[in-house]
Amino acid sequence: MKVIGIVGLPASGKGEFSRIAAGIGIPVVVMGDVIRDAVRAAGLPVTDQNLGNVANALRKEGGMAAIAERSLTAIAKQKAEVVLVDGIRGDAEVDFFRDRFPEFILIGLDAPFATRLSRLNARGRADDVHDEADLTARDSREISWGLGRALTLADYLIMNDGSRQEFEEKARHLLAEIMEEPCP
């Protein structure tokens, strides 16, 4: 199985990339669902603060790759040659996936701060932040998990600073390139 991982700061385009991949038939496993499920299981509302606190607790209890480990079951359920994993947040998760999937490919997504903040204000998810201070705090939290180091480990990097159509063209082109790569 070839596993493609996506890493990027909030609103850098991970969800959009996943939508594009799903649209061409690649199954998507969202690591954030592990955290959302844990928040709901604890009887808490799904807010940015609760997601962050639960993610920190899971990592404290199970190590920095705990979310990746908990995602393995969902990945294994996919009966496809290629699976996309959305939401890698740290280098320990990258190492975890590279150890388990010899064909692991990491795609980094980047976008300017102001663009990401604008996207968060427009998309309307319950766990989104809406001002500069909150986004800075969320970025800092995710960087503390090793997200910056994970971005440096990316095999490919897409700058998502243009239109949605431009991003979709970049994503489709990259996915086509990856899908054509022969298996060792």
PDB file of N, CA, C and O in Angstrom, residues 47-85:
ATOM      1  N   THR A  47     -14.474  22.022  20.243  1.00  0.00           N
ATOM      2  CA  THR A  47     -13.955  23.378  20.083  1.00  0.00           C
ATOM      3  C   THR A  47     -12.444  23.291  19.873  1.00  0.00           C
ATOM      4  O   THR A  47     -11.833  22.250  20.161  1.00  0.00           O
ATOM      5  N   ASP A  48     -11.854  24.376  19.391  1.00  0.00           N
ATOM      6  CA  ASP A  48     -10.406  24.381  19.198  1.00  0.00           C
ATOM      7  C   ASP A  48      -9.681  24.069  20.500  1.00  0.00           C
ATOM      8  O   ASP A  48      -8.755  23.270  20.521  1.00  0.00           O
ATOM      9  N   GLN A  49     -10.123  24.676  21.596  1.00  0.00           N
ATOM     10  CA  GLN A  49      -9.455  24.447  22.882  1.00  0.00           C
ATOM     11  C   GLN A  49      -9.557  22.986  23.309  1.00  0.00           C
ATOM     12  O   GLN A  49      -8.568  22.389  23.724  1.00  0.00           O
ATOM     13  N   ASN A  50     -10.743  22.385  23.198  1.00  0.00           N
ATOM     14  CA  ASN A  50     -10.903  20.983  23.598  1.00  0.00           C
ATOM     15  C   ASN A  50     -10.120  20.054  22.687  1.00  0.00           C
ATOM     16  O   ASN A  50      -9.513  19.079  23.157  1.00  0.00           O
ATOM     17  N   LEU A  51     -10.114  20.326  21.385  1.00  0.00           N
ATOM     18  CA  LEU A  51      -9.332  19.507  20.462  1.00  0.00           C
ATOM     19  C   LEU A  51      -7.851  19.581  20.815  1.00  0.00           C
ATOM     20  O   LEU A  51      -7.164  18.558  20.849  1.00  0.00           O
ATOM     21  N   GLY A  52      -7.358  20.789  21.085  1.00  0.00           N
ATOM     22  CA  GLY A  52      -5.953  20.953  21.450  1.00  0.00           C
ATOM     23  C   GLY A  52      -5.606  20.254  22.753  1.00  0.00           C
ATOM     24  O   GLY A  52      -4.575  19.578  22.849  1.00  0.00           O
ATOM     25  N   ASN A  53      -6.476  20.405  23.746  1.00  0.00           N
ATOM     26  CA  ASN A  53      -6.219  19.774  25.042  1.00  0.00           C
ATOM     27  C   ASN A  53      -6.219  18.246  24.935  1.00  0.00           C
ATOM     28  O   ASN A  53      -5.362  17.573  25.510  1.00  0.00           O
ATOM     29  N   VAL A  54      -7.184  17.698  24.203  1.00  0.00           N
ATOM     30  CA  VAL A  54      -7.261  16.251  24.053  1.00  0.00           C
ATOM     31  C   VAL A  54      -6.080  15.745  23.220  1.00  0.00           C
ATOM     32  O   VAL A  54      -5.479  14.709  23.547  1.00  0.00           O
ATOM     33  N   ALA A  55      -5.730  16.456  22.166  1.00  0.00           N
ATOM     34  CA  ALA A  55      -4.570  16.051  21.356  1.00  0.00           C
ATOM     35  C   ALA A  55      -3.300  16.047  22.206  1.00  0.00           C
ATOM     36  O   ALA A  55      -2.494  15.112  22.123  1.00  0.00           O
ATOM     37  N   ASN A  56      -3.139  17.076  23.031  1.00  0.00           N
ATOM     38  CA  ASN A  56      -1.977  17.110  23.927  1.00  0.00           C
ATOM     39  C   ASN A  56      -1.997  15.940  24.903  1.00  0.00           C
ATOM     40  O   ASN A  56      -0.972  15.307  25.154  1.00  0.00           O
ATOM     41  N   ALA A  57      -3.165  15.640  25.464  1.00  0.00           N
ATOM     42  CA  ALA A  57      -3.280  14.543  26.429  1.00  0.00           C
ATOM     43  C   ALA A  57      -2.978  13.196  25.764  1.00  0.00           C
ATOM     44  O   ALA A  57      -2.278  12.354  26.347  1.00  0.00           O
ATOM     45  N   LEU A  58      -3.494  12.984  24.557  1.00  0.00           N
ATOM     46  CA  LEU A  58      -3.218  11.725  23.848  1.00  0.00           C
ATOM     47  C   LEU A  58      -1.725  11.575  23.581  1.00  0.00           C
ATOM     48  O   LEU A  58      -1.165  10.490  23.732  1.00  0.00           O
ATOM     49  N   ARG A  59      -1.080  12.671  23.196  1.00  0.00           N
ATOM     50  CA  ARG A  59       0.360  12.624  22.919  1.00  0.00           C
ATOM     51  C   ARG A  59       1.159  12.437  24.210  1.00  0.00           C
ATOM     52  O   ARG A  59       2.166  11.742  24.217  1.00  0.00           O
ATOM     53  N   LYS A  60       0.713  13.065  25.295  1.00  0.00           N
ATOM     54  CA  LYS A  60       1.408  12.907  26.571  1.00  0.00           C
ATOM     55  C   LYS A  60       1.310  11.454  27.036  1.00  0.00           C
ATOM     56  O   LYS A  60       2.281  10.877  27.537  1.00  0.00           O
ATOM     57  N   GLU A  61       0.140  10.870  26.849  1.00  0.00           N
ATOM     58  CA  GLU A  61      -0.095   9.494  27.290  1.00  0.00           C
ATOM     59  C   GLU A  61       0.580   8.467  26.376  1.00  0.00           C
ATOM     60  O   GLU A  61       1.173   7.496  26.850  1.00  0.00           O
ATOM     61  N   GLY A  62       0.514   8.678  25.051  1.00  0.00           N
ATOM     62  CA  GLY A  62       0.970   7.654  24.120  1.00  0.00           C
ATOM     63  C   GLY A  62       2.171   8.021  23.270  1.00  0.00           C
ATOM     64  O   GLY A  62       2.553   7.261  22.386  1.00  0.00           O
ATOM     65  N   GLY A  63       2.756   9.179  23.512  1.00  0.00           N
ATOM     66  CA  GLY A  63       3.896   9.616  22.724  1.00  0.00           C
ATOM     67  C   GLY A  63       3.466  10.497  21.556  1.00  0.00           C
ATOM     68  O   GLY A  63       2.281  10.596  21.230  1.00  0.00           O
ATOM     69  N   MET A  64       4.437  11.117  20.933  1.00  0.00           N
ATOM     70  CA  MET A  64       4.144  12.092  19.887  1.00  0.00           C
ATOM     71  C   MET A  64       3.548  11.467  18.623  1.00  0.00           C
ATOM     72  O   MET A  64       2.999  12.170  17.790  1.00  0.00           O
ATOM     73  N   ALA A  65       3.614  10.168  18.478  1.00  0.00           N
ATOM     74  CA  ALA A  65       3.006   9.501  17.325  1.00  0.00           C
ATOM     75  C   ALA A  65       1.675   8.830  17.689  1.00  0.00           C
ATOM     76  O   ALA A  65       1.144   8.041  16.898  1.00  0.00           O
ATOM     77  N   ALA A  66       1.110   9.163  18.841  1.00  0.00           N
ATOM     78  CA  ALA A  66      -0.104   8.492  19.318  1.00  0.00           C
ATOM     79  C   ALA A  66      -1.274   8.628  18.349  1.00  0.00           C
ATOM     80  O   ALA A  66      -2.030   7.661  18.153  1.00  0.00           O
ATOM     81  N   ILE A  67      -1.449   9.785  17.745  1.00  0.00           N
ATOM     82  CA  ILE A  67      -2.573   9.982  16.823  1.00  0.00           C
ATOM     83  C   ILE A  67      -2.350   9.146  15.566  1.00  0.00           C
ATOM     84  O   ILE A  67      -3.282   8.529  15.039  1.00  0.00           O
ATOM     85  N   ALA A  68      -1.121   9.097  15.081  1.00  0.00           N
ATOM     86  CA  ALA A  68      -0.797   8.267  13.918  1.00  0.00           C
ATOM     87  C   ALA A  68      -1.080   6.792  14.235  1.00  0.00           C
ATOM     88  O   ALA A  68      -1.670   6.078  13.417  1.00  0.00           O
ATOM     89  N   GLU A  69      -0.676   6.349  15.416  1.00  0.00           N
ATOM     90  CA  GLU A  69      -0.919   4.957  15.812  1.00  0.00           C
ATOM     91  C   GLU A  69      -2.410   4.653  15.832  1.00  0.00           C
ATOM     92  O   GLU A  69      -2.839   3.596  15.361  1.00  0.00           O
ATOM     93  N   ARG A  70      -3.199   5.577  16.363  1.00  0.00           N
ATOM     94  CA  ARG A  70      -4.646   5.373  16.437  1.00  0.00           C
ATOM     95  C   ARG A  70      -5.308   5.441  15.063  1.00  0.00           C
ATOM     96  O   ARG A  70      -6.441   4.991  14.909  1.00  0.00           O
ATOM     97  N   SER A  71      -4.614   5.997  14.083  1.00  0.00           N
ATOM     98  CA  SER A  71      -5.153   6.078  12.714  1.00  0.00           C
ATOM     99  C   SER A  71      -4.900   4.820  11.907  1.00  0.00           C
ATOM    100  O   SER A  71      -5.499   4.631  10.842  1.00  0.00           O
ATOM    101  N   LEU A  72      -4.009   3.958  12.390  1.00  0.00           N
ATOM    102  CA  LEU A  72      -3.643   2.752  11.637  1.00  0.00           C
ATOM    103  C   LEU A  72      -4.834   1.867  11.309  1.00  0.00           C
ATOM    104  O   LEU A  72      -4.915   1.300  10.218  1.00  0.00           O
ATOM    105  N   THR A  73      -5.768   1.731  12.238  1.00  0.00           N
ATOM    106  CA  THR A  73      -6.923   0.874  12.007  1.00  0.00           C
ATOM    107  C   THR A  73      -7.722   1.367  10.808  1.00  0.00           C
ATOM    108  O   THR A  73      -8.100   0.581   9.934  1.00  0.00           O
ATOM    109  N   ALA A  74      -7.958   2.670  10.750  1.00  0.00           N
ATOM    110  CA  ALA A  74      -8.715   3.238   9.629  1.00  0.00           C
ATOM    111  C   ALA A  74      -7.953   3.087   8.314  1.00  0.00           C
ATOM    112  O   ALA A  74      -8.557   2.823   7.271  1.00  0.00           O
ATOM    113  N   ILE A  75      -6.641   3.223   8.357  1.00  0.00           N
ATOM    114  CA  ILE A  75      -5.824   3.043   7.146  1.00  0.00           C
ATOM    115  C   ILE A  75      -5.902   1.596   6.685  1.00  0.00           C
ATOM    116  O   ILE A  75      -6.105   1.319   5.500  1.00  0.00           O
ATOM    117  N   ALA A  76      -5.766   0.656   7.630  1.00  0.00           N
ATOM    118  CA  ALA A  76      -5.774  -0.774   7.296  1.00  0.00           C
ATOM    119  C   ALA A  76      -7.104  -1.213   6.698  1.00  0.00           C
ATOM    120  O   ALA A  76      -7.152  -2.154   5.908  1.00  0.00           O
ATOM    121  N   LYS A  77      -8.195  -0.541   7.067  1.00  0.00           N
ATOM    122  CA  LYS A  77      -9.519  -0.890   6.542  1.00  0.00           C
ATOM    123  C   LYS A  77      -9.672  -0.546   5.068  1.00  0.00           C
ATOM    124  O   LYS A  77     -10.557  -1.062   4.398  1.00  0.00           O
ATOM    125  N   GLN A  78      -8.828   0.332   4.566  1.00  0.00           N
ATOM    126  CA  GLN A  78      -8.921   0.737   3.162  1.00  0.00           C
ATOM    127  C   GLN A  78      -8.371  -0.378   2.284  1.00  0.00           C
ATOM    128  O   GLN A  78      -7.276  -0.846   2.503  1.00  0.00           O
ATOM    129  N   LYS A  79      -9.130  -0.775   1.322  1.00  0.00           N
ATOM    130  CA  LYS A  79      -8.708  -1.830   0.405  1.00  0.00           C
ATOM    131  C   LYS A  79      -8.304  -1.183  -0.919  1.00  0.00           C
ATOM    132  O   LYS A  79      -8.877  -1.432  -1.960  1.00  0.00           O
ATOM    133  N   ALA A  80      -7.312  -0.324  -0.833  1.00  0.00           N
ATOM    134  CA  ALA A  80      -6.867   0.420  -2.018  1.00  0.00           C
ATOM    135  C   ALA A  80      -5.347   0.366  -2.093  1.00  0.00           C
ATOM    136  O   ALA A  80      -4.673   0.137  -1.089  1.00  0.00           O
ATOM    137  N   GLU A  81      -4.827   0.591  -3.269  1.00  0.00           N
ATOM    138  CA  GLU A  81      -3.377   0.607  -3.456  1.00  0.00           C
ATOM    139  C   GLU A  81      -2.768   1.892  -2.906  1.00  0.00           C
ATOM    140  O   GLU A  81      -1.603   1.914  -2.516  1.00  0.00           O
ATOM    141  N   VAL A  82      -3.557   2.976  -2.899  1.00  0.00           N
ATOM    142  CA  VAL A  82      -3.094   4.277  -2.421  1.00  0.00           C
ATOM    143  C   VAL A  82      -4.114   4.817  -1.435  1.00  0.00           C
ATOM    144  O   VAL A  82      -5.319   4.781  -1.693  1.00  0.00           O
ATOM    145  N   VAL A  83      -3.639   5.301  -0.288  1.00  0.00           N
ATOM    146  CA  VAL A  83      -4.491   5.916   0.733  1.00  0.00           C
ATOM    147  C   VAL A  83      -3.863   7.251   1.121  1.00  0.00           C
ATOM    148  O   VAL A  83      -2.640   7.352   1.255  1.00  0.00           O
ATOM    149  N   LEU A  84      -4.701   8.259   1.295  1.00  0.00           N
ATOM    150  CA  LEU A  84      -4.216   9.569   1.724  1.00  0.00           C
ATOM    151  C   LEU A  84      -4.536   9.764   3.206  1.00  0.00           C
ATOM    152  O   LEU A  84      -5.651   9.484   3.640  1.00  0.00           O
ATOM    153  N   VAL A  85      -3.536  10.196   3.971  1.00  0.00           N
ATOM    154  CA  VAL A  85      -3.711  10.487   5.393  1.00  0.00           C
ATOM    155  C   VAL A  85      -3.610  11.996   5.571  1.00  0.00           C
ATOM    156  O   VAL A  85      -2.571  12.603   5.318  1.00  0.00           O
TER     157      VAL A  85
END
